Coordinates of C-alpha atoms in Angstrom, one line a residue:
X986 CA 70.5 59.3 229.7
X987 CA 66.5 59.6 228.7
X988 CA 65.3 58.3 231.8
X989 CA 63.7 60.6 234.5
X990 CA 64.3 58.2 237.3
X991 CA 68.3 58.2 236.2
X992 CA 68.3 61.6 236.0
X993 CA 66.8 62.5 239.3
X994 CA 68.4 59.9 240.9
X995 CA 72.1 61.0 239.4
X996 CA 71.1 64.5 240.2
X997 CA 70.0 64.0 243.7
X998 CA 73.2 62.0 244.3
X999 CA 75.3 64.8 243.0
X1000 CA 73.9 67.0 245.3
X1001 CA 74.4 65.4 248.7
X1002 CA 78.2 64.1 247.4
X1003 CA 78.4 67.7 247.1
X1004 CA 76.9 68.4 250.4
X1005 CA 78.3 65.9 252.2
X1006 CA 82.0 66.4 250.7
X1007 CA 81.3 70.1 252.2
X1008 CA 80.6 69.3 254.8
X1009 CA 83.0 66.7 255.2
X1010 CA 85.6 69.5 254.8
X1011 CA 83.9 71.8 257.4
X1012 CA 83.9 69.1 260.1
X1013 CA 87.8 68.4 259.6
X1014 CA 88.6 71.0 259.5
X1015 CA 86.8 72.6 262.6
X1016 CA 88.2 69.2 264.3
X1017 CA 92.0 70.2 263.5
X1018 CA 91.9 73.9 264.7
X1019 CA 90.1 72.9 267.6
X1020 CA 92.8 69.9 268.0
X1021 CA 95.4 72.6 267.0
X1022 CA 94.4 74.8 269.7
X1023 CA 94.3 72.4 272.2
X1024 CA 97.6 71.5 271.6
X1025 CA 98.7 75.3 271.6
X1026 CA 97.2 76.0 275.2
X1027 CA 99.2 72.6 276.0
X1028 CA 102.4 74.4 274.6
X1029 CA 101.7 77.7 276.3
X1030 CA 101.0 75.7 279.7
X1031 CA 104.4 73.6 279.5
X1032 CA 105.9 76.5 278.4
X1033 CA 105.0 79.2 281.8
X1034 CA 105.2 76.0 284.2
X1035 CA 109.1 75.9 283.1
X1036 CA 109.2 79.8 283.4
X1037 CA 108.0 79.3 286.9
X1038 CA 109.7 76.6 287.8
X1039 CA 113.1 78.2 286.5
X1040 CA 112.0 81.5 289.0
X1041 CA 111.0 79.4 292.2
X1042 CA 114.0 76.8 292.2
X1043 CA 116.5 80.0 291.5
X1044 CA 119.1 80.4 294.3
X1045 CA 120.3 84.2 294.4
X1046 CA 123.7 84.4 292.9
X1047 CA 123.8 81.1 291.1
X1048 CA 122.2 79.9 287.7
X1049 CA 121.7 75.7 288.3
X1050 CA 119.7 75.3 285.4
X1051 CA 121.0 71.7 285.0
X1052 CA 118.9 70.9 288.3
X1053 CA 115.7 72.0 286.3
X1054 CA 113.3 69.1 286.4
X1055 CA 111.6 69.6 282.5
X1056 CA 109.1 67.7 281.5
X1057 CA 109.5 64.7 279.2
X1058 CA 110.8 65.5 275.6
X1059 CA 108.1 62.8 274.0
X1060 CA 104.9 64.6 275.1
X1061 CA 106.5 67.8 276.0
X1062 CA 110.3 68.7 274.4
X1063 CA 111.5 72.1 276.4
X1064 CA 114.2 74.0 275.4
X1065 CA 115.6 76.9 277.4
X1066 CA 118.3 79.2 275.6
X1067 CA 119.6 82.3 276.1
X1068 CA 118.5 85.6 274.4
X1069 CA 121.9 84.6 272.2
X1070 CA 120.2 81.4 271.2
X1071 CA 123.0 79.4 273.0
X1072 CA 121.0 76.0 274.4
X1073 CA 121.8 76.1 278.7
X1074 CA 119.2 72.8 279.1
X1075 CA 117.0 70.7 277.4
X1076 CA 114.7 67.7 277.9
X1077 CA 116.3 64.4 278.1
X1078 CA 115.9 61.7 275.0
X1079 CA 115.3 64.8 272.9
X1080 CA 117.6 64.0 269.7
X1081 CA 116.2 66.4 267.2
X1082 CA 114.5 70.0 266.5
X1083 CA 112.9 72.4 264.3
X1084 CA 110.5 74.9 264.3
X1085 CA 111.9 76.8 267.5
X1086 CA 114.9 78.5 266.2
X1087 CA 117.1 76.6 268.6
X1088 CA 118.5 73.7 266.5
X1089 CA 121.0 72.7 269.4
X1090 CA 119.8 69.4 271.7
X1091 CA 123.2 69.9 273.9
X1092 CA 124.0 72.5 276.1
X1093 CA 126.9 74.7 275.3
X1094 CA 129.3 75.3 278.6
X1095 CA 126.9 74.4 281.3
X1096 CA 127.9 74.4 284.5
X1097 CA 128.1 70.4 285.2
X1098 CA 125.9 69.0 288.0
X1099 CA 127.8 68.7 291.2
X1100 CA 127.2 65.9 293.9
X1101 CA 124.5 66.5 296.3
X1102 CA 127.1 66.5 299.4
X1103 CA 130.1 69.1 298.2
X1104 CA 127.1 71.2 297.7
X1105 CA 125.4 71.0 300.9
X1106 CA 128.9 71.5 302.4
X1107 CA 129.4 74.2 300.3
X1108 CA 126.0 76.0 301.2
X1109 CA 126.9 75.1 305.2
X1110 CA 129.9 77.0 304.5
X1111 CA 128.7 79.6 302.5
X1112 CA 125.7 80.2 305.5
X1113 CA 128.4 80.0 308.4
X1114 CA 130.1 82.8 310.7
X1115 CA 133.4 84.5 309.2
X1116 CA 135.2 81.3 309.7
X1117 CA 138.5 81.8 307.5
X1118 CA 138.8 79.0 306.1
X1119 CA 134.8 77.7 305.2
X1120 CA 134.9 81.5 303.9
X1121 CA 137.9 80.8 301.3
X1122 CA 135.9 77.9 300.1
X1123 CA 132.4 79.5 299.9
X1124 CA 134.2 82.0 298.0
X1125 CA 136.0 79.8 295.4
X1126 CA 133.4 78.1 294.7
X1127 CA 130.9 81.0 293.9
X1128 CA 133.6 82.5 291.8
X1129 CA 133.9 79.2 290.0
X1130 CA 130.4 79.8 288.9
X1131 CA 130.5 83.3 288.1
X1132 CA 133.1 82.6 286.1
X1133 CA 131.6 79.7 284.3
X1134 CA 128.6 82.0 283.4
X1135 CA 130.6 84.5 282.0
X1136 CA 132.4 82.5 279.7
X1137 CA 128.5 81.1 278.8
X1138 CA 128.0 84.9 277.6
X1139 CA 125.0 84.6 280.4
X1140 CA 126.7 85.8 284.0
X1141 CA 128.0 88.5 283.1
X1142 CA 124.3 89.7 281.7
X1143 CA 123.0 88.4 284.7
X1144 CA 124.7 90.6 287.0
X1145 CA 124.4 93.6 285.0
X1146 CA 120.8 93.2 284.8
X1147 CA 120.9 92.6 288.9
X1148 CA 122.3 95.9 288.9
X1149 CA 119.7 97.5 287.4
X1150 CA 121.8 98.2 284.2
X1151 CA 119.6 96.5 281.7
X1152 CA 120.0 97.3 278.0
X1153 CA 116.9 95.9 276.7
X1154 CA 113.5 97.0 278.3
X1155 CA 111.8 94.3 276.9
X1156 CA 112.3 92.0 279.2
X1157 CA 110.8 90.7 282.2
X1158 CA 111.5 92.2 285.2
X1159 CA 113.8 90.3 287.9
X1160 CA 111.4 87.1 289.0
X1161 CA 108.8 87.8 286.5
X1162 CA 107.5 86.0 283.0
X1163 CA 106.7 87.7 280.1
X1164 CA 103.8 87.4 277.7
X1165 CA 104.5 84.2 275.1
X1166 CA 105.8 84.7 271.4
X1167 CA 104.0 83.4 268.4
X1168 CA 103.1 79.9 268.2
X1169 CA 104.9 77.3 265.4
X1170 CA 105.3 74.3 264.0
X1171 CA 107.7 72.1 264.0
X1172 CA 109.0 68.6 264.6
X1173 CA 111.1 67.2 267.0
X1174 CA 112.8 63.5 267.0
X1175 CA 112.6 61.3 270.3
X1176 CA 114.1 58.1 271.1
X1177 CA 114.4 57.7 266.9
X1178 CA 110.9 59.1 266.5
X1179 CA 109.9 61.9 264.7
X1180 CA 106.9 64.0 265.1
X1181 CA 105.0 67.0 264.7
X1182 CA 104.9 69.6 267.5
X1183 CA 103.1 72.8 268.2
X1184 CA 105.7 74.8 270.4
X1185 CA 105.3 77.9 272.3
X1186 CA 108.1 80.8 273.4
X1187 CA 108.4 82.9 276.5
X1188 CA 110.8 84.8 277.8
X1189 CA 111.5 84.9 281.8
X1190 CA 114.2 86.6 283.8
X1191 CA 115.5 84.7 287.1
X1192 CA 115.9 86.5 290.4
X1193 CA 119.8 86.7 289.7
X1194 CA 118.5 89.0 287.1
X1195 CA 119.4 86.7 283.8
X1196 CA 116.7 86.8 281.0
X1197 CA 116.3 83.4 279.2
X1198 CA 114.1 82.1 276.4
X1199 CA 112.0 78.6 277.2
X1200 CA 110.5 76.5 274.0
X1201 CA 107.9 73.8 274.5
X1202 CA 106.1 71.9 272.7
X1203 CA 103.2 70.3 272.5
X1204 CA 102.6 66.6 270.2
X1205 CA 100.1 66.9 267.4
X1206 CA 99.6 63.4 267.3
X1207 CA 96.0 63.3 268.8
X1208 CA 95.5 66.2 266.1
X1209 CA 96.6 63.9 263.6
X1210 CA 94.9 60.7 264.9
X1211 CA 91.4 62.5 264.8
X1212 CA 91.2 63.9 262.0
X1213 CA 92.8 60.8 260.0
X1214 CA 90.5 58.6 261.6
X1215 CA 87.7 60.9 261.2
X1216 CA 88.5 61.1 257.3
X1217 CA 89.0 57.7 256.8
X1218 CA 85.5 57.3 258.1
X1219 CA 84.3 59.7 255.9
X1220 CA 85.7 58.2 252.8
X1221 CA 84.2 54.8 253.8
X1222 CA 80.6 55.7 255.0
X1223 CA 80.2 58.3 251.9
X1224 CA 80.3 55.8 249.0
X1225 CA 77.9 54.0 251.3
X1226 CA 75.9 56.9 251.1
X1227 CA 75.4 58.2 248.0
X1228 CA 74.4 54.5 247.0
X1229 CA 72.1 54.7 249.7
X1230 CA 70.6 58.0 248.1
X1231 CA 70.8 56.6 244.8
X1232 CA 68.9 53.8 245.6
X1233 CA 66.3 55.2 247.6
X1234 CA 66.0 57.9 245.0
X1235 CA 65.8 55.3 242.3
X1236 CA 62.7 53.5 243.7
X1237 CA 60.8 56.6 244.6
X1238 CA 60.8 57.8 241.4
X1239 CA 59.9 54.9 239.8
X1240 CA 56.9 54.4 242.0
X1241 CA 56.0 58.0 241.7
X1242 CA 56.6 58.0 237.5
X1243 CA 54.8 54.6 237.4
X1244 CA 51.4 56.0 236.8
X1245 CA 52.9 58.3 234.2
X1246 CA 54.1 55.0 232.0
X1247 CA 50.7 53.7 232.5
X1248 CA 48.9 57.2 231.0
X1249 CA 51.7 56.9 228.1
X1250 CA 50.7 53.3 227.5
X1251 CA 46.7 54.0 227.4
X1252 CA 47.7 57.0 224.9
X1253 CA 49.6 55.1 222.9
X1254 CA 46.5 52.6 222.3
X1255 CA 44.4 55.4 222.0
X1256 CA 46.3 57.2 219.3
X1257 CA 46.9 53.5 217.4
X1258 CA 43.2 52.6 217.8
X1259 CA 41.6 56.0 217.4
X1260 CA 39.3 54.8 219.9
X1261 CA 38.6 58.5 222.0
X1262 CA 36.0 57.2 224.1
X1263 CA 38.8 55.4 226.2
X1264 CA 40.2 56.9 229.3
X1265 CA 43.5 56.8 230.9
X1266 CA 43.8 55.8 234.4
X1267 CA 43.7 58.2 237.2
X1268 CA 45.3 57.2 240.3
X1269 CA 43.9 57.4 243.6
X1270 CA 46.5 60.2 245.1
X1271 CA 46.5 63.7 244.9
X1272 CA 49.3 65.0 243.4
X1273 CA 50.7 66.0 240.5
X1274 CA 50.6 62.6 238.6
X1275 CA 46.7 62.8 239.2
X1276 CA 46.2 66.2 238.3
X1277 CA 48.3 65.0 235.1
X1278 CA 45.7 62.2 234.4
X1279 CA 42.5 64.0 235.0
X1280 CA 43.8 66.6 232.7
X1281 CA 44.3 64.3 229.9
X1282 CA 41.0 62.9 230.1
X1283 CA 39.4 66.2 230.2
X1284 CA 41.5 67.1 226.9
X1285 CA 40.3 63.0 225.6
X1286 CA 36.8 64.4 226.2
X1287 CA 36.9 67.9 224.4
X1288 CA 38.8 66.3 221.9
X1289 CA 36.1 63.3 221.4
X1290 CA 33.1 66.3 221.3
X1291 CA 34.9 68.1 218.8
X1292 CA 35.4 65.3 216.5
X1293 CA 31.8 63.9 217.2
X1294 CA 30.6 67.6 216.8
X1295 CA 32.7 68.1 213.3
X1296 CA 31.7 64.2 212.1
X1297 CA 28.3 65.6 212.8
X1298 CA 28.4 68.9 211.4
X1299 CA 30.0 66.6 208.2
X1300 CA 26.6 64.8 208.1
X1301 CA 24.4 68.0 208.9
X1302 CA 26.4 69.7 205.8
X1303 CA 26.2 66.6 203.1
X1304 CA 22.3 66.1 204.2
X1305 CA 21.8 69.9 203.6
X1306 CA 23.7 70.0 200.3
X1307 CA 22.0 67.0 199.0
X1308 CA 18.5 67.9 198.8
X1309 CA 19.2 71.3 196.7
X1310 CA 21.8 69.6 194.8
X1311 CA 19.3 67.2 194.1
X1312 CA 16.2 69.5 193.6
X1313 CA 18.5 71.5 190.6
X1314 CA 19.5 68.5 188.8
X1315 CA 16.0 67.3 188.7
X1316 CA 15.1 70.4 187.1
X1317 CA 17.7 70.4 184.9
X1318 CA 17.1 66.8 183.7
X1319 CA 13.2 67.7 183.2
X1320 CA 14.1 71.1 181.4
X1321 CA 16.6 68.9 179.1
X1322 CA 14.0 66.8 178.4
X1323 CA 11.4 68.7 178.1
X1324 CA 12.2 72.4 178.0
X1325 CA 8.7 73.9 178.0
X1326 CA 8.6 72.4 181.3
X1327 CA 12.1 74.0 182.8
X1328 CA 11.5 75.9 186.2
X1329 CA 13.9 78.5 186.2
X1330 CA 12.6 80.6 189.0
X1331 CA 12.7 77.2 191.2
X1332 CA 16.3 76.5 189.4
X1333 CA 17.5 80.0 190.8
X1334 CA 15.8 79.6 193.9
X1335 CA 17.8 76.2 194.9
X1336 CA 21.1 77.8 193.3
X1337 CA 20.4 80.9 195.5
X1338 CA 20.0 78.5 198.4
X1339 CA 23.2 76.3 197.9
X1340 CA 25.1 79.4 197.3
X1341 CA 24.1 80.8 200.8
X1342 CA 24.4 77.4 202.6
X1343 CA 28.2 77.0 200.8
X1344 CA 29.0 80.4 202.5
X1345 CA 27.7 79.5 205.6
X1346 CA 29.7 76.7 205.8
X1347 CA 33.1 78.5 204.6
X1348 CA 32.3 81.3 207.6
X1349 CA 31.8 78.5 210.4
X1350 CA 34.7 76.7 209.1
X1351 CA 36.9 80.3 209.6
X1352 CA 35.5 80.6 212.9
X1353 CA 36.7 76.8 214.0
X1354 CA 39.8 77.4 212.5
X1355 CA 40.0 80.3 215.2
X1356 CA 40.1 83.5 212.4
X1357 CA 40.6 86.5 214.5
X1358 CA 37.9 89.3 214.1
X1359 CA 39.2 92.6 212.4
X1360 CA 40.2 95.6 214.6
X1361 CA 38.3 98.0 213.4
X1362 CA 36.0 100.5 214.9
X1363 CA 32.5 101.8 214.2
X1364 CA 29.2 102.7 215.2
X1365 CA 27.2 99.6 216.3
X1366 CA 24.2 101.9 216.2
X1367 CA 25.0 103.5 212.6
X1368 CA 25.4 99.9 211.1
X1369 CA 21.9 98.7 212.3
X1370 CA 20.4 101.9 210.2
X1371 CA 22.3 100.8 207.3
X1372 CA 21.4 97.2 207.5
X1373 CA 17.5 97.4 208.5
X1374 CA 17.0 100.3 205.4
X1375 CA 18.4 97.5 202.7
X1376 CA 15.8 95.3 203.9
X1377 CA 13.4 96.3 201.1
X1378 CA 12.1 93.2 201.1
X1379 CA 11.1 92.1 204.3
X1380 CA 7.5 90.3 204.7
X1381 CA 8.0 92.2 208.6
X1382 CA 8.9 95.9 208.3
X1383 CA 11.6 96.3 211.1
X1384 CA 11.4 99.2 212.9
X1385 CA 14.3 100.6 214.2
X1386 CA 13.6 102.2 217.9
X1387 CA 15.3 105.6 217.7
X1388 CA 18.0 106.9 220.4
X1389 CA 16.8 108.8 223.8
X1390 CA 16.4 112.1 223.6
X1391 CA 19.9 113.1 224.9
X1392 CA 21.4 110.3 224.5
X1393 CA 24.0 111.6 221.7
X1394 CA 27.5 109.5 223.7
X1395 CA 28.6 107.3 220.9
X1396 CA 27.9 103.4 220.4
X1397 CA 31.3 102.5 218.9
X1398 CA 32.3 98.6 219.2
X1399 CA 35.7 97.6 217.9
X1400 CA 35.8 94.0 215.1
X1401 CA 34.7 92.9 212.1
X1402 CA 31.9 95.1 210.3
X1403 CA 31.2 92.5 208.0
X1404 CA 30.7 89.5 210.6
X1405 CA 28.6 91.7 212.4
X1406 CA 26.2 93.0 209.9
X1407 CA 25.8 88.8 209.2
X1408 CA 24.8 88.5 213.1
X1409 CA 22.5 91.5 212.7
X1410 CA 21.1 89.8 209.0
X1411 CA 20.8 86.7 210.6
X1412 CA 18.6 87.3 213.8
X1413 CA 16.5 89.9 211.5
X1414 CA 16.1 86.6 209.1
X1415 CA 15.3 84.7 212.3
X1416 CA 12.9 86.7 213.3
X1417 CA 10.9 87.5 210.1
X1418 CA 10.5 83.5 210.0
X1419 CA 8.5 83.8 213.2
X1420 CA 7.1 87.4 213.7
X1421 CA 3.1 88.0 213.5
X1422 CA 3.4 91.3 212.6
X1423 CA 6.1 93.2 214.8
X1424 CA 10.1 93.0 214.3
X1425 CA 12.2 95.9 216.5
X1426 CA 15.4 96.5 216.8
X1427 CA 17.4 99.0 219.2
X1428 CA 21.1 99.9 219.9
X1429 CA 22.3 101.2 223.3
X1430 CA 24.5 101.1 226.4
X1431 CA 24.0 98.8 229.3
X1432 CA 26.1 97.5 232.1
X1433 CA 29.5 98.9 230.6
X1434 CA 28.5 96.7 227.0
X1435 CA 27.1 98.6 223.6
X1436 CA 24.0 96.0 223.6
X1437 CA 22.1 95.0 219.8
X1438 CA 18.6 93.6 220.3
X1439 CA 16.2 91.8 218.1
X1440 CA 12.5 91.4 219.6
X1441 CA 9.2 89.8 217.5
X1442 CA 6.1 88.9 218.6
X1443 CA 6.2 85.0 217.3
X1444 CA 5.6 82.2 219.8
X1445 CA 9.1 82.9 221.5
X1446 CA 11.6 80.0 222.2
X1447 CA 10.7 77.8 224.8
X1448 CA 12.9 78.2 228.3
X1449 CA 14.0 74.6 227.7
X1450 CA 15.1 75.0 224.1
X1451 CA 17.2 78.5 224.6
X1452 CA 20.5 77.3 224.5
X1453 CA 20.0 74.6 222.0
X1454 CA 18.5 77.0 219.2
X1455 CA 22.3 78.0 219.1
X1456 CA 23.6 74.9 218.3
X1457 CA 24.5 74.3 214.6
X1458 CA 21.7 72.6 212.3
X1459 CA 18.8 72.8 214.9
X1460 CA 15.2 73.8 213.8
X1461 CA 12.8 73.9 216.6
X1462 CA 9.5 73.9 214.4
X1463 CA 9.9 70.6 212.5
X1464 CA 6.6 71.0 211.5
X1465 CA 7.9 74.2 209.0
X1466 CA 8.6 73.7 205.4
X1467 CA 12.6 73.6 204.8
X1468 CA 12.9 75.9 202.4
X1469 CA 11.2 78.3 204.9
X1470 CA 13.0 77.2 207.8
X1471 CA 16.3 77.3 206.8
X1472 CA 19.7 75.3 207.4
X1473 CA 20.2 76.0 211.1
X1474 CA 22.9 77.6 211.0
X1475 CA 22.4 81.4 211.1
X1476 CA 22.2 81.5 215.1
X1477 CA 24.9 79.1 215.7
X1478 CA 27.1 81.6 213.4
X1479 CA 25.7 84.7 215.2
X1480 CA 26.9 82.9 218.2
X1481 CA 30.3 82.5 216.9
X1482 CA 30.9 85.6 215.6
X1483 CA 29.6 87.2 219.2
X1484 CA 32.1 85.2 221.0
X1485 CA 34.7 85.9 218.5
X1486 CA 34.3 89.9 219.5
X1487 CA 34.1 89.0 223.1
X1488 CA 31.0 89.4 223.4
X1489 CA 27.5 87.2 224.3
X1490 CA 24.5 86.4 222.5
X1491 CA 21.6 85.0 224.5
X1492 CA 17.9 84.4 223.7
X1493 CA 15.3 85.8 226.8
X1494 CA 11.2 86.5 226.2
X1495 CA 10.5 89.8 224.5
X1496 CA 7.6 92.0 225.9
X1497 CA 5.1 91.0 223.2
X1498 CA 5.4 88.0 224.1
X1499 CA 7.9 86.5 221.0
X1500 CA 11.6 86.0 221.2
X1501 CA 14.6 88.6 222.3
X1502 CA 17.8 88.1 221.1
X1503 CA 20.3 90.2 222.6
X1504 CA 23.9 90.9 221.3
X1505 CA 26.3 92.8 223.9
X1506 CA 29.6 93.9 222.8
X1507 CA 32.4 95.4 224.7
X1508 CA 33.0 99.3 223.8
X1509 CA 36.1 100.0 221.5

C-alpha cells in the first residue's frame, strides 16, 4: 500500500472501528446493568409486596396460604417455601424453575381451599358464646389445621416460635420482614415458555409466628430486547460508518495531497529538462502543502545561483588560465625558435602566476566543498608579526601597530593557521596594490571578537562597491594592468576562510582616507 490517501484513510478507519466498537461495548453494556437493575428492584418489589401481603391477610392461629393472591407467574413467578425448602404456594401457570433453590412448582401437603360458606360458618362459630355444640365444631376444625401444619413440618414451628421459643434468631420477628438475600438468575417456564428471570429472596415470619421464605422474580425480557435491538443496530449502522469515514477520509486527502502530485510532477520536468529557472506551483492556502512549495522554490533558486555561480566561476577560471597559459607558450615557441630571444624572467613570471592562480582555485574549491577549518589554537596577534616580518619585499612597508601599554590578555583564536595567514597575505597583497605610501596593521579585542585589521591610504572602495569586491573574479579598477591587478580572487577567499572560522570580514573607510578591512574572529 504506497499511497498516502490509502494509508490515512485505512488508518483513520481503524481508528473509529476501534472507537466505535468501544464504545459500542460501553453503551451495552451500561444498557444491561442498568436493564438488570431495573429488573432486580422489580424482583425485590414483588418479592416484600408478597411478604406483606402474607402478614396482613394472616388470621391468628391459621396458616391459609392457599388464599394468597400472588402475582402472575409470566411477569412475576413467586414462590413461598418454608425455611425446609418444602414449596406451601406458588403462582399459577408456573410449570418450571431454576435459580431459586426451590425446584418444586406444587405444594407439598397444603391445606386445600375450603368453600367460602363452611368457613364463614366456621368463623360464626368459632366467634360465638360457649354454645356446646358450635364450640365442638370450632374446635375440630382448628385442630384439623394444626394438625395439617404439623404434618407440613410448618405448625408445629409456628407455634413454638408464637411461644417465644425460637431456635434461630435470624429471623424476623412475629409480623415483620426481613432484609432480602442475594439476587440470581434463573429461568422459569410459563404456559410452555421459557425465560430468563432475575429473582429476589426474603424471609418473613407471620403473626402465628411461622417464618417462610418468598422467591420472585422479575422477566429479563426487556433486558434482552434492548440490548439485542440496540446491538443489532450497532452492527448495521457501523459498517455504514466506517465507509462513511473512509470515504470522507479518502477525498480529503486527495484534495489536500493534490498539490503535492502537482510539485512532484513540475520536479520531475525539472530534473528531466534541467531547466532550474522553472518553478513549482505554490497554492493559494496556508498550510503545510504551501509552506512545502515555497520551500522548494527557494531550494530551485539557491540551487540555480549555485550552478550559475560555479558555471561562472568555470568561465572566470578557463579565461584566467588562458591568457598565462598562452603568454608561456608564446615564449616558449619564440625561445625555440630563436633562443637569443627567450624571456626567461617573463617565462617564470607567468609560471609563477599560473601556479598561484592553480592554488587559488584548489583552496576555493575546498572551501565549496565545505572543508572544515582545523581546531587549533594560537595567537592571532603573534601570527601577524610573523607574517608582516617575511614581507621583505613589499613596495609598502607595513607597519605593525604595537599592543597598549597594558594590554598583555592574550589574542588567541581557535582554526586553521595556514588559512588564516592566506587572509592576512591576501588583504596585505590587496592593499600594497592600492596604498600611496601607508599600509598598517593591528590585532586586538573588540566586542567579545579578537579583531585583524588592514588599513592603506589608496582611494578606498567605493560604499556601493563594498560588498561586491568580495565576490570571486571582480576588479574594481579595470583601468589597472592584469598582471598588477590580479585574478580576483584573494578577497573572495579571505571571505571564505572568515566565514569558515565563524567569523566576518567586511570592508569600511580607513582614517587616511583608503580602505579598512577588518577580520573578527571569535576567541578560542
Amino acid at each position: 500500500m504506497s499511497s498516502v490517501r490509502a494509508k490515512a484513510s485505512l488508518g483513520a478507519t481503524l481508528v473509529v472501528a476501534v472507537a466505535l466498537v468501544a464504545a459500542g461495548l460501553a453503551v451495552l453494556l451500561s444498557l444491561r446493568s442498568d436493564l438488570t437493575d431495573q429488573a432486580d428492584r422489580q424482583a425485590d418489589a414483588a418479592a416484600r409486596e408478597v411478604a406483606l401481603d402474607i402478614i396482613a391477610e394472616q388470621v391468628p392461629g391459621r396458616t391459609p396460604y392457599s388464599r394468597l393472591e400472588l402475582p402472575g407467574a409470566e411477569e412475576r413467578p413467586v414462590q413461598v417455601a418454608d425455611e425446609q425448602g418444602r414449596l406451601i404456594a406458588v403462582s399459577d401457570d408456573l410449570e418450571g424453575i431454576s435459580g431459586t433453590g426451590v425446584a418444586a412448582v406444587t405444594p407439598v401437603g397444603s391445606p386445600a381451599p375450603q368453600p367460602t360458606a363452611a368457613g364463614q360458618d366456621d368463623d360464626d362459630a368459632a366467634g360465638s358464646d360457649d354454645a356446646a355444640g358450635s364450640d365442638d365444631a370450632a374446635g375440630s376444625d382448628d385442630d384439623a389445621s394444626d394438625a395439617s401444619d404439623d404434618d407440613n413440618g410448618s405448625g408445629g414451628g409456628g407455634s413454638s416460635r408464637h411461644s417465644g421459643g425460637s431456635d434461630d434468631d435470624d429471623d424476623p420477628a412475629i409480623g415483620a420482614v426481613g432484609k432480602p438475600g442475594p439476587l440470581t438468575t434463573g429461568r422459569a417456564t410459563v404456559d410452555g415458555t421459557t425465560g430468563e428471570y432475575r429473582f429476589s429472596s426474603i424471609e418473613v415470619t407471620d403473626t402465628s409466628g411461622r417464618t417462610v421464605v418468598v422467591h420472585a422474580g422479575a422477566s429479563l425480557a426487556a433486558r434482552q430486547s434492548a440490548v439485542g435491538t440496540a446491538a443489532a443496530a450497532m452492527l448495521v449502522g457501523l459498517p455504514v460508518l466506517l465507509l462513511v469515514v473512509g470515504g470522507v477520509t479518502w477525498l480529503v486527502t486527495r484534495r489536500a495531497l493534490r498539490p503535492v502530485e502537482g510539485i512532484r510532477r513540475e520536479m520531475a520536468a525539472i530534473t528531466a529538462s534541467e531547466d532550474l529557472s522553472r518553478r513549482v506551483p505554490e497554492p493559494a492556502t496556508h498550510d503545510e502543502v504551501a509552506r512545502l512549495a515555497r520551500t522548494t522554490n527557494e531550494t530551485l533558486t539557491a540551487l540555480e545561483a549555485s550552478v550559475e555561480r560555479q558555471r561562472r566561476f568555470v568561465a572566470d577560471a578557463s579565461h584566467e588560465l588562458r591568457s598565462p597559459i598562452a603568454s608561456l607558450r608564446t615564449q616558449l615557441e619564440v625561445g625555440d625558435a630563436h633562443p637569443e630571444l627567450l624571456d626567461v624572467p617573463g617565462a617564470v613570471a607567468d609560471t609563477v602566476r599560473l601556479q598561484q592562480l592553480a592554488a587559488d582555485l584548489l583552496l576555493l574549491a575546498r572551501l565549496d566543498a565545505g572543508e572544515r577549518p582545523g581546531q587549533a589554537r594560537f595567537d592571532l596577534g603573534d601570527l601577524a608579526a610573523e607574517e608582516i616580518a617575511a614581507r621583505t619585499t613589499d613596495r609598502v612597508k607595513v607597519c605593525l601597530e604595537a599592543r597598549e601599554a597594558g594590554a598583555d590578555e592574550a589574542l588567541e583564536v581557535t582554526g586553521s593557521r595556514g588559512q588564516l595567514a592566506r587572509v592576512l597575505g591576501n588583504l596585505l597583497d590587496n592593499a600594497q596594490r592600492h596604498a600611496a605610501s601607508a599600509v598598517t596593521a593591528s590585532v586586538h579585542r573588540r566586542g567579545g571578537r579578537i579583531v585583524l585589521a588592514v588599513a592603506d591610504d589608496g582611494p578606498g572602495v567605493p560604499e556601493a562597491e563594498r560588498e561586491r569586491v568580495f565576490e570571486r573574479f571582480v576588479r574594481l579598477d579595470d583601468a589597472r594592468a592584469r598582471d598588477d591587478g590580479g585574478a580576483g580572487l584573494g578577497l573572495a577567499i579571505a571571505r571564505d576562510v572568515a566565514r569558515r572560522h565563524g567569523g566576518t570580514l567586511t570592508v569600511t573607510r580607513a582614517p587616511a582616507g583608503g580602505a579598512l578591512f577588518e577580520l573578527a574572529l571569535p576567541p578560542a
